[in-house]
mmCIF file of C-alpha atoms in Angstrom:
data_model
loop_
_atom_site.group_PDB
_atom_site.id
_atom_site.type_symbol
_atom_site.label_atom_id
_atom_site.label_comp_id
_atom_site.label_asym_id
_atom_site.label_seq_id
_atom_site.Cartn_x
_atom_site.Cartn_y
_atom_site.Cartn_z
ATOM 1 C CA UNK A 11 91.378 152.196 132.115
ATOM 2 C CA UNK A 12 89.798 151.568 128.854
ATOM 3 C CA UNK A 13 89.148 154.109 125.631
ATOM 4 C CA UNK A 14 88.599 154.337 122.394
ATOM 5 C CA UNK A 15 84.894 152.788 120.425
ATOM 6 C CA UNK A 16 82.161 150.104 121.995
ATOM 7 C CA UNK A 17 83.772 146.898 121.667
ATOM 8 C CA UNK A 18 81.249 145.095 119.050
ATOM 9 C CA UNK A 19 80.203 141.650 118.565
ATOM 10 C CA UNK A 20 82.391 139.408 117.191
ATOM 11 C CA UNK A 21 81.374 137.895 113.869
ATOM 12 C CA UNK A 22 82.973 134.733 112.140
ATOM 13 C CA UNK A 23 84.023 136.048 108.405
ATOM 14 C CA UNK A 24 86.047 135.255 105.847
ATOM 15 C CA UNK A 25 89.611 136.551 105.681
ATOM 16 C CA UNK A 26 90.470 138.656 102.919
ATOM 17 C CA UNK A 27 92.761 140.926 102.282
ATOM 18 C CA UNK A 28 90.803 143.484 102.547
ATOM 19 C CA UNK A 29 89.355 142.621 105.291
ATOM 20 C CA UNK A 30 92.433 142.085 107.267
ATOM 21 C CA UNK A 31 93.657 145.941 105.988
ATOM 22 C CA UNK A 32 90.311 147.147 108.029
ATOM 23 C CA UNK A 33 91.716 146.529 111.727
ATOM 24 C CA UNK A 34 92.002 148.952 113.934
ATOM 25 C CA UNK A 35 91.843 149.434 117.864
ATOM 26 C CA UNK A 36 88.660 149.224 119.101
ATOM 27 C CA UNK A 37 89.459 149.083 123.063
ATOM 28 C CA UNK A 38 92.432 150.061 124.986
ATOM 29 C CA UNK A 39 93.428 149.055 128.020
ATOM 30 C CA UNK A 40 96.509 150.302 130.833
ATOM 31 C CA UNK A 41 97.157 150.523 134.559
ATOM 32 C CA UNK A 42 95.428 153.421 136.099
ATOM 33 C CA UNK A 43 97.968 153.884 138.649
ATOM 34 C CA UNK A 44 101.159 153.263 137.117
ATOM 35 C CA UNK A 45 100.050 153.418 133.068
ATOM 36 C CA UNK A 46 103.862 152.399 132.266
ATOM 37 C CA UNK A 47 103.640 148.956 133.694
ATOM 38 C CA UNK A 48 105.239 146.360 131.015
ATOM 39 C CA UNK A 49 103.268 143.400 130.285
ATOM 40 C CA UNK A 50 105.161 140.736 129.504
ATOM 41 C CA UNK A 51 102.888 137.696 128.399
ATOM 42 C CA UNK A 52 99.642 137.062 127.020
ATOM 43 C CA UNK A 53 97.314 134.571 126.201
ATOM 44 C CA UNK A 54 93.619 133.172 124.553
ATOM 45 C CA UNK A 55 91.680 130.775 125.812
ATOM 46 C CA UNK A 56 90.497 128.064 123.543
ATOM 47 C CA UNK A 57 86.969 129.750 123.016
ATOM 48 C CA UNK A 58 88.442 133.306 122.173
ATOM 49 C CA UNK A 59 86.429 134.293 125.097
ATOM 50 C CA UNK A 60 89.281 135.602 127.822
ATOM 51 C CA UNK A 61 92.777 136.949 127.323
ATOM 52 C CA UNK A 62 94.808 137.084 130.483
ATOM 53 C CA UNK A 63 98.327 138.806 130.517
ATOM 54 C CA UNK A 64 101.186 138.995 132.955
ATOM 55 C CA UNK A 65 102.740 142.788 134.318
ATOM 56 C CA UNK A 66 106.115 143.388 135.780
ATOM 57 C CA UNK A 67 104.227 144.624 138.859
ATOM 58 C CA UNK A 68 103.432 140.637 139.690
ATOM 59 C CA UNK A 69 99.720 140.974 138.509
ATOM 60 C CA UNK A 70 97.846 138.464 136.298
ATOM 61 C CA UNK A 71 95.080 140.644 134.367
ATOM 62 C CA UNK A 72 92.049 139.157 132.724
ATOM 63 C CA UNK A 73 89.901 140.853 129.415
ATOM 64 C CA UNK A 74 86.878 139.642 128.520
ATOM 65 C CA UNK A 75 87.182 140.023 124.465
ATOM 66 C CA UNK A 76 83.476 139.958 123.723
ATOM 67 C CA UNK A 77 82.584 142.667 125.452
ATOM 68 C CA UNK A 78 85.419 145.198 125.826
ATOM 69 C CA UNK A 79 86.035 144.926 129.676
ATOM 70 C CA UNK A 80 88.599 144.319 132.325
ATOM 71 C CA UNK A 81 87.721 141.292 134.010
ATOM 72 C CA UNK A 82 89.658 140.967 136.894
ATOM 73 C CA UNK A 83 93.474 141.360 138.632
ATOM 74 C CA UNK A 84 94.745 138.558 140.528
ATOM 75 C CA UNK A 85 98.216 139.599 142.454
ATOM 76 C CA UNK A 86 101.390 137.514 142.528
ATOM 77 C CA UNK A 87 103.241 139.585 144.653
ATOM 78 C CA UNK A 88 105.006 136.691 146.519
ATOM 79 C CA UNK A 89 106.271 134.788 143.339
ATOM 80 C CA UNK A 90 105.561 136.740 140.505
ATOM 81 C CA UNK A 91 104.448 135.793 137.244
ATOM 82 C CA UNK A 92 105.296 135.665 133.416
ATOM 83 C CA UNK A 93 104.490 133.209 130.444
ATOM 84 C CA UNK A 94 101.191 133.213 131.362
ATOM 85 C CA UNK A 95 98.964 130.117 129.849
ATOM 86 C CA UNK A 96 95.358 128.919 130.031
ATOM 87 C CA UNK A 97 94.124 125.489 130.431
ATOM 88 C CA UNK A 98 91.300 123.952 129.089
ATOM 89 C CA UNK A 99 89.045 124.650 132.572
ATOM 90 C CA UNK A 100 86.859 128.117 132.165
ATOM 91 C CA UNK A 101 89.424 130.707 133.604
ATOM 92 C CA UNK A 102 92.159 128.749 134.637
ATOM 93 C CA UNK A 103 96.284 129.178 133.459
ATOM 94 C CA UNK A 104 98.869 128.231 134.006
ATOM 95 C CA UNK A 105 102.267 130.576 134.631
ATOM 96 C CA UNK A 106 105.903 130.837 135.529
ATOM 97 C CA UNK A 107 107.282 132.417 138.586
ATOM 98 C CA UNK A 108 110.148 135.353 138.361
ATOM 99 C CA UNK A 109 111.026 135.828 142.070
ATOM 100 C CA UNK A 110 111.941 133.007 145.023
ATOM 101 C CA UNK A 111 114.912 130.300 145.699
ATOM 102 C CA UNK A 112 113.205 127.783 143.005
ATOM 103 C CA UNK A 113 111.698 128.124 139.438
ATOM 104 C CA UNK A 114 108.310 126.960 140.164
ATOM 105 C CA UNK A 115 105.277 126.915 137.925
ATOM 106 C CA UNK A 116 101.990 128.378 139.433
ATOM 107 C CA UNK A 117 98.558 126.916 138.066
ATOM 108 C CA UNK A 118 95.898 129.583 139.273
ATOM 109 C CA UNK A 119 91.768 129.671 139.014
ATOM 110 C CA UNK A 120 91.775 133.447 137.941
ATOM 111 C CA UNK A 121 87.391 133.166 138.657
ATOM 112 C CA UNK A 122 88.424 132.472 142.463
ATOM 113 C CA UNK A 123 92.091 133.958 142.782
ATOM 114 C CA UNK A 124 92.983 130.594 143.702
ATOM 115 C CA UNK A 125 96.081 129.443 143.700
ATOM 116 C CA UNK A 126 95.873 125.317 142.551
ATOM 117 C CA UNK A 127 99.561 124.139 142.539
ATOM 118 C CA UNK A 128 102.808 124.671 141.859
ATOM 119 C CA UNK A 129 104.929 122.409 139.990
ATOM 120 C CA UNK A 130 108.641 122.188 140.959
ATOM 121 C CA UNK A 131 112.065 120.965 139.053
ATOM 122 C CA UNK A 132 113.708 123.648 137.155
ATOM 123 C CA UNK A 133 115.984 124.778 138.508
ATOM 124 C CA UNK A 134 116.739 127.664 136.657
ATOM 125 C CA UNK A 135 114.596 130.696 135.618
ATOM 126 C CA UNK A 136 111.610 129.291 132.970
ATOM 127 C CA UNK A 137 111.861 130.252 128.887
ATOM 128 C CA UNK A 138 108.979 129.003 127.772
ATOM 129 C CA UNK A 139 105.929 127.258 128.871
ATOM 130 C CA UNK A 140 103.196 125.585 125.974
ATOM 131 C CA UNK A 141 99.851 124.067 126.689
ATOM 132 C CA UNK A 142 98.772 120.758 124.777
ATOM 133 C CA UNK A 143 95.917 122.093 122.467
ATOM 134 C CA UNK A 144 94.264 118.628 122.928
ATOM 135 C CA UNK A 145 95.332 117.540 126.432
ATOM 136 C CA UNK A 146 95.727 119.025 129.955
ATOM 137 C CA UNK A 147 99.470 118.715 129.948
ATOM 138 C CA UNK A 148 102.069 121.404 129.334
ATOM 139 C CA UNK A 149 105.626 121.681 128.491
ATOM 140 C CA UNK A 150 108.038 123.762 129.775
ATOM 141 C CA UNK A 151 112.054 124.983 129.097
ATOM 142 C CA UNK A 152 114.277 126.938 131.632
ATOM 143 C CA UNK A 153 117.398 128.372 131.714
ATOM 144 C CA UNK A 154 118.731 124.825 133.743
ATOM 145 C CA UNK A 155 118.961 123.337 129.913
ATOM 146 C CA UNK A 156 116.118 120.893 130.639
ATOM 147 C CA UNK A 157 112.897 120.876 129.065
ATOM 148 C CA UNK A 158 110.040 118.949 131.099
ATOM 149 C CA UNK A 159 106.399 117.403 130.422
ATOM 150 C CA UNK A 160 104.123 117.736 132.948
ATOM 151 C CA UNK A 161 100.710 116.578 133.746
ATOM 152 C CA UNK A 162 98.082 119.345 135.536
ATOM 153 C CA UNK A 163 97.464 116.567 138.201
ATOM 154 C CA UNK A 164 101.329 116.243 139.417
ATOM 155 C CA UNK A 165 103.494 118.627 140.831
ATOM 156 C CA UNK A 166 106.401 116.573 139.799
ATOM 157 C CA UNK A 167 107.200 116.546 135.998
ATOM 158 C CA UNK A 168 106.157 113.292 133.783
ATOM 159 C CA UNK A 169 109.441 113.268 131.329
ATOM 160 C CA UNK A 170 112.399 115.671 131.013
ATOM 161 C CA UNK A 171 114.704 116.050 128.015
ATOM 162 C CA UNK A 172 118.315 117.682 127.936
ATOM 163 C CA UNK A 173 117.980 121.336 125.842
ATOM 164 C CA UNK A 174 120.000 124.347 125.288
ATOM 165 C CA UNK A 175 119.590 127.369 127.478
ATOM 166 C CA UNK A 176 117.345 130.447 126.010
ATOM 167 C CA UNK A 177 115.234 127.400 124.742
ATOM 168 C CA UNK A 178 112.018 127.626 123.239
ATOM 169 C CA UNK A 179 108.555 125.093 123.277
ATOM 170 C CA UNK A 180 105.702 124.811 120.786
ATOM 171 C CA UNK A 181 103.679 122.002 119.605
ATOM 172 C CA UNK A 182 101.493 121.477 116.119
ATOM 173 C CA UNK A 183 98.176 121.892 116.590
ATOM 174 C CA UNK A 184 96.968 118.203 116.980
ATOM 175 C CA UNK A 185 99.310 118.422 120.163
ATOM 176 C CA UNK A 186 101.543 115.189 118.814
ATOM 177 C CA UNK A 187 104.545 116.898 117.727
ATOM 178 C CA UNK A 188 107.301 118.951 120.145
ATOM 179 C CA UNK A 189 109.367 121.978 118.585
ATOM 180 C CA UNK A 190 112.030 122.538 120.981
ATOM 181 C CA UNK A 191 114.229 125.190 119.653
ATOM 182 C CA UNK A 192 117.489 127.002 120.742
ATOM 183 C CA UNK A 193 118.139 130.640 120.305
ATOM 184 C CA UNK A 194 121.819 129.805 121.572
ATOM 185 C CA UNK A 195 122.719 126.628 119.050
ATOM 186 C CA UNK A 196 120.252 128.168 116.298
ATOM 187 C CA UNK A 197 118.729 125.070 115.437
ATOM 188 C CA UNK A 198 115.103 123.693 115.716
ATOM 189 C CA UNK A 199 114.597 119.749 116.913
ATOM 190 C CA UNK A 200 110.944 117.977 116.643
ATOM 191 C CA UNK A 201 109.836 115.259 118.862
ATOM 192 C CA UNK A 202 107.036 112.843 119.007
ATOM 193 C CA UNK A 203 105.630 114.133 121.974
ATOM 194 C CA UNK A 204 103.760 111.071 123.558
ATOM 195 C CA UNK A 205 107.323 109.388 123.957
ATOM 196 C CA UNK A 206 109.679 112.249 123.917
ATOM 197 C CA UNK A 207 111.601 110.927 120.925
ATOM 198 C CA UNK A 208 113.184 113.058 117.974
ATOM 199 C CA UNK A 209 113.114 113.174 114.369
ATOM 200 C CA UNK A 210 115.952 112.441 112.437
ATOM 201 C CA UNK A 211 116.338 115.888 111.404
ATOM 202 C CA UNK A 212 117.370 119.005 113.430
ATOM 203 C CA UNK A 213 116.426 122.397 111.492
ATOM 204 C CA UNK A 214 119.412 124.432 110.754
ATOM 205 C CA UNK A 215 118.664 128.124 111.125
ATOM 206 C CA UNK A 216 119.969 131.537 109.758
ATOM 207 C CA UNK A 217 123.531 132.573 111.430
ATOM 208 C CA UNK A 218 122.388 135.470 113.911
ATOM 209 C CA UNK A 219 118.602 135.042 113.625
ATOM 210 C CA UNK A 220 117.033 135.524 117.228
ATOM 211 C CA UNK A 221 114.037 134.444 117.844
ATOM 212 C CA UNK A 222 111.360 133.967 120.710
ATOM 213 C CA UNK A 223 108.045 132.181 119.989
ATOM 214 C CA UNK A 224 107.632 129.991 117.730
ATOM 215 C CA UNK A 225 103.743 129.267 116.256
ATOM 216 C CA UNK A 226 102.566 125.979 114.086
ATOM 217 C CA UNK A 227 99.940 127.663 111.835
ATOM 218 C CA UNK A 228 96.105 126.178 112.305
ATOM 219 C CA UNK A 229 96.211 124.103 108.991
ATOM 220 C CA UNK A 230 99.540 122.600 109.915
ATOM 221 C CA UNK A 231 101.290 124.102 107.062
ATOM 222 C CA UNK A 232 103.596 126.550 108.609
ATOM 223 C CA UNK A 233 105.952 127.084 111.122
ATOM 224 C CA UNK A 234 106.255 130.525 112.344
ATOM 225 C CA UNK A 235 109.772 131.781 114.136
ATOM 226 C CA UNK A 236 108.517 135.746 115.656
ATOM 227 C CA UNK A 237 112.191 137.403 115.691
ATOM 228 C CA UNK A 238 113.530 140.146 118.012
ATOM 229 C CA UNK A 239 116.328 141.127 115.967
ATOM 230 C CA UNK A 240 114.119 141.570 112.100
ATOM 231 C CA UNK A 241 112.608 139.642 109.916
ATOM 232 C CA UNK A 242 110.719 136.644 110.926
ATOM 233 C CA UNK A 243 111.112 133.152 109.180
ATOM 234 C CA UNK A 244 108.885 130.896 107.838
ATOM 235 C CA UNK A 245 109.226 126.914 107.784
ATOM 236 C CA UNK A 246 107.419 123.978 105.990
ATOM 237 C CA UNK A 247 105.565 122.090 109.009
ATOM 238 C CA UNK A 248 106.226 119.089 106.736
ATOM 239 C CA UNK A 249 109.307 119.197 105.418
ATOM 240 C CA UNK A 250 111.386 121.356 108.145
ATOM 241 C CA UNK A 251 112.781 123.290 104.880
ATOM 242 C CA UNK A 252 112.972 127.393 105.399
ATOM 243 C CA UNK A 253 110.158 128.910 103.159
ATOM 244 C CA UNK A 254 110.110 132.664 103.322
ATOM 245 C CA UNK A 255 111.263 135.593 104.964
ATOM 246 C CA UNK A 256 108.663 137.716 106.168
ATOM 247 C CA UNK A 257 110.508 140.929 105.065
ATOM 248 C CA UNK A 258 110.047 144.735 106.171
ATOM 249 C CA UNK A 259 110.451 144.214 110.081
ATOM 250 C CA UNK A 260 111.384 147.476 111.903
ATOM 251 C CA UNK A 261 113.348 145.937 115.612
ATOM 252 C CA UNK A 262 111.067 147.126 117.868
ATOM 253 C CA UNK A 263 114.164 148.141 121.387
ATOM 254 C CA UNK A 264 114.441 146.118 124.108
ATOM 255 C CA UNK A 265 112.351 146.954 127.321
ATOM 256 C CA UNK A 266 114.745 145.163 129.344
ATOM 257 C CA UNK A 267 111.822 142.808 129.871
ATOM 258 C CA UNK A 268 110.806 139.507 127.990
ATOM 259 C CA UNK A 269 107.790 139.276 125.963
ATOM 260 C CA UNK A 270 105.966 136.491 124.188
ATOM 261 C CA UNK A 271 106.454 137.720 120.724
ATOM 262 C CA UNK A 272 105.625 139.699 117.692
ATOM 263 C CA UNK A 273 103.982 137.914 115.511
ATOM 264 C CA UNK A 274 101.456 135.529 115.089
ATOM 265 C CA UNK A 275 98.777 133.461 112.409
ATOM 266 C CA UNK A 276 95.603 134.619 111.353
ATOM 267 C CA UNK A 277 93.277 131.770 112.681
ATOM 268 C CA UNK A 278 93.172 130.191 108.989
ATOM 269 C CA UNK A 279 96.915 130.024 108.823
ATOM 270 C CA UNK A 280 96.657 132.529 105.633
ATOM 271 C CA UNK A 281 98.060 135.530 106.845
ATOM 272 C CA UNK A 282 100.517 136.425 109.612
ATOM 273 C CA UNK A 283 100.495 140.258 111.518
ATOM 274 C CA UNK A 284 102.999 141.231 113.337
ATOM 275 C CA UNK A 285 103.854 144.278 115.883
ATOM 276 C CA UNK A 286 106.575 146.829 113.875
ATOM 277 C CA UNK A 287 109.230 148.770 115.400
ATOM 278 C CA UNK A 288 108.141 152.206 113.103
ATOM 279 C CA UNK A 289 104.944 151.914 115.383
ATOM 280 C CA UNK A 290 102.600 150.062 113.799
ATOM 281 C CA UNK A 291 101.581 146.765 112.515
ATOM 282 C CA UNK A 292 102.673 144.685 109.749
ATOM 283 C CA UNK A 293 100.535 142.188 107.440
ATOM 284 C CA UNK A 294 101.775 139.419 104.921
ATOM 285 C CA UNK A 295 99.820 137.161 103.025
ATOM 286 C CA UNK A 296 100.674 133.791 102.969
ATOM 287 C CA UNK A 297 98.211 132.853 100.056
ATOM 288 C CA UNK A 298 100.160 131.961 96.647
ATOM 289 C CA UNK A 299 97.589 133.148 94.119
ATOM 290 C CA UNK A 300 98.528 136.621 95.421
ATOM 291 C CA UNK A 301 101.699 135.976 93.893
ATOM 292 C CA UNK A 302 103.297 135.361 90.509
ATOM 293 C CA UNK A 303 103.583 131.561 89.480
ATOM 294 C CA UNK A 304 101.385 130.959 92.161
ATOM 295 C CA UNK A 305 104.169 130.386 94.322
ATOM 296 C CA UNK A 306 105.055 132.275 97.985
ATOM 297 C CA UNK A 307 108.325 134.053 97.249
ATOM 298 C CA UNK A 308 111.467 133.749 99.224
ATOM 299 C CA UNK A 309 111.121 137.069 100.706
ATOM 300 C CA UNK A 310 107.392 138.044 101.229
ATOM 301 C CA UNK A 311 107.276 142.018 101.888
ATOM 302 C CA UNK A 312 104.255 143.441 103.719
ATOM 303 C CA UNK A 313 101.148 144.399 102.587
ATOM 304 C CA UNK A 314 100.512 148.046 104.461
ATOM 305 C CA UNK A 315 101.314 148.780 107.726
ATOM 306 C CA UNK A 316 98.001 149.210 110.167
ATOM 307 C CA UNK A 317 98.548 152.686 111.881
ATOM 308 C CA UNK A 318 98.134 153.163 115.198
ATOM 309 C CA UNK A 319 99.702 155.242 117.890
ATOM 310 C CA UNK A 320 101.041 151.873 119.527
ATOM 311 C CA UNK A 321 104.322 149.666 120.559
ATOM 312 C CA UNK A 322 103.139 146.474 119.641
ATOM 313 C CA UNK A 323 106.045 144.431 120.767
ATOM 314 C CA UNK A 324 103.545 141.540 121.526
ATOM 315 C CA UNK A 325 100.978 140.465 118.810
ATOM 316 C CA UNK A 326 98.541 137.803 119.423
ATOM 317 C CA UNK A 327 95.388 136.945 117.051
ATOM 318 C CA UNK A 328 92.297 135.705 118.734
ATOM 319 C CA UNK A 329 91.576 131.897 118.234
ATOM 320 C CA UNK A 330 88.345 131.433 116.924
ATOM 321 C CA UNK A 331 87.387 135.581 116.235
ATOM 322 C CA UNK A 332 88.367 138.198 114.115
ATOM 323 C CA UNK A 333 89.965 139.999 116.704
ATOM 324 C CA UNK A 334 93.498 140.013 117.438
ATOM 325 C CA UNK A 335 95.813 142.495 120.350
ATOM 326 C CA UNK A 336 98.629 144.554 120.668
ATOM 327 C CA UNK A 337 100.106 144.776 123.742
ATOM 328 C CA UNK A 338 103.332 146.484 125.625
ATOM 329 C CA UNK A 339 102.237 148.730 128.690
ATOM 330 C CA UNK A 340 99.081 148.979 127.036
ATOM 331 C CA UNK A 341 96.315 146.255 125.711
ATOM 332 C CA UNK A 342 95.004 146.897 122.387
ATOM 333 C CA UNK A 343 92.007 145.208 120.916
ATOM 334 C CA UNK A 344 91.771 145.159 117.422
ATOM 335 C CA UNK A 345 88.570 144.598 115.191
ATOM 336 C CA UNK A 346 88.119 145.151 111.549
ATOM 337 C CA UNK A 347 86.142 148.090 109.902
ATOM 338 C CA UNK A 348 85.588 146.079 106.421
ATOM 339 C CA UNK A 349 83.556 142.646 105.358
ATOM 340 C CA UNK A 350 80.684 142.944 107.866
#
């Protein structure tokens, strides 16, 4: 079921900050049968075209973000589905299963509801799966304290490295470097990720700080850690050193699910929205000449909420558009009102 005004054309802009204060929903989205389904995962493709999210009722949605619409359900009921992923093929992901004797990894053609393979070797539940922006390899973590490589073409994985349990993956944007990070150690390790071999240094992070997603900004600047438990942090992609707080964070509760995350980067790496507790949606500028010395300040408070009638316990922003959604047992498309 979808409300709220036409979904119009998206338009490549300029970020500014008042343009970022203009979004608001423009399409809505939720399960006419059962409208309090929890999604749990969502994701863009690389053209900002599609996002496709995962349900606790084992169904992998698809949105066309151009023009408003529902593009299609493909059911899981067998295996289930979460952490959903694309690939670089038109329409295709990859995702982890929640239900069966092993934790497999499904790669589907959502065009054909085909299912294309499943890889196998955790053999635990799966944290976190990443796609190489540049490659058609992924990289997984599960709850077995292994974190594996794999290749689309091979069902078996291509390199596996001990971890921590409640691990999670993300790589920089040039798809060279691994962050493998541990909500249960609190620390943050980086890896080449051609050979699988770490940096000397293993990022130290705050005592009780929970975390789960962690996003390398588009200019490879940042390093963003989305918490569950308040305020997010903010890394030097560079340097591993802690920048900023992202202050003001609201907890949004626990659905007794797991979710992707809060909070994400602006395509241009020069802002970062997140999904509030209160509500609503929170906006921080990561540009020092909006600050005094022309330097980002340790704690970085938001600019103005972005009111909505939501619970926007995942937060994604759209790729290569000015679009970004909001999603929980509803999808939310946002669009800005200012700039155009």
């Amino acid at each position: 079921m979808s409300r709220s005004r036409p979904q119009e054309p998206l338009k490549q802009a300029q970020f500014t900050k008042e343009v970022c204060l203009s979004f608001r929903v423009s399409k809505s989205f939720a399960k006419e049968k059962e409208p309090d389904t929890i999604i749990t995962s969502m994701d863009y493709d690389d053209a900002g075209r599609y996002l496709v999210t995962t349900s606790v009722d084992d169904t992998i949605s698809l949105y066309d973000s151009v023009t408003g619409r529902s593009a299609g359900v493909t059911n899981s009921k067998k295996y289930g589905c979460h952490l959903t992923r694309f690939t670089h093929k038109d329409r295709c992901c990859v995702f982890s299963t929640t239900k069966g004797p092993d934790s497999r990894i499904g790669h589907l053609d959502i065009t054909k509801g085909a299912f294309l393979r499943y890889y196998t070797g955790h053999d635990a539940q799966v944290t976190s799966i990443e796609m190489n922006p540049r490659h058609d390899t992924f990289v997984s973590a599960a709850m077995d304290d292994t974190v594996k490589m794999w290749d689309l073409r091979a069902s078996n994985a291509q390199a596996t490295v001990p971890s921590a349990a409640e691990t999670h993956v993300s790589m920089d944007p040039s798809g060279q470097v691994l962050c493998i990070s541990s909500a249960r150690e609190g620390t943050a390790a980086f890896y080449v990720l051609k050979t699988m071999t770490q940096f000397d240094r293993t990022v130290k992070l705050p005592d009780g700080f929970l975390w789960n997603k962690v996003e390398f900004s588009n200019d490879n600047k940042f390093i963003l850690f989305s918490s569950v438990n308040g305020d997010h942090i903010l890394l030097d992609a560079f340097e591993f050193t802690l920048v900023a707080r992202l202050c003001g964070v609201t907890v949004i509760p626990s659905s007794g699910f797991p979710h992707t995350g809060s909070a994400s980067f602006t395509p241009d790496g020069k802002y970062v929205f997140s999904g509030n507790g209160n509500g609503n949606v929170l906006l921080w500028s990561l540009k020092k000449e909006d600050y005094e010395n022309n330097e980002l300040p340790h704690d970085i408070h938001p600019l103005a909420p972005l009111e909505d009638d939501v619970t926007p316990r995942m937060l994604l922003f759209n790729p290569k558009h000015m679009q970004f959604t909001t999603a929980d047992t509803q999808v939310k498309m946002w669009l800005p009102t200012a700039g155009f």
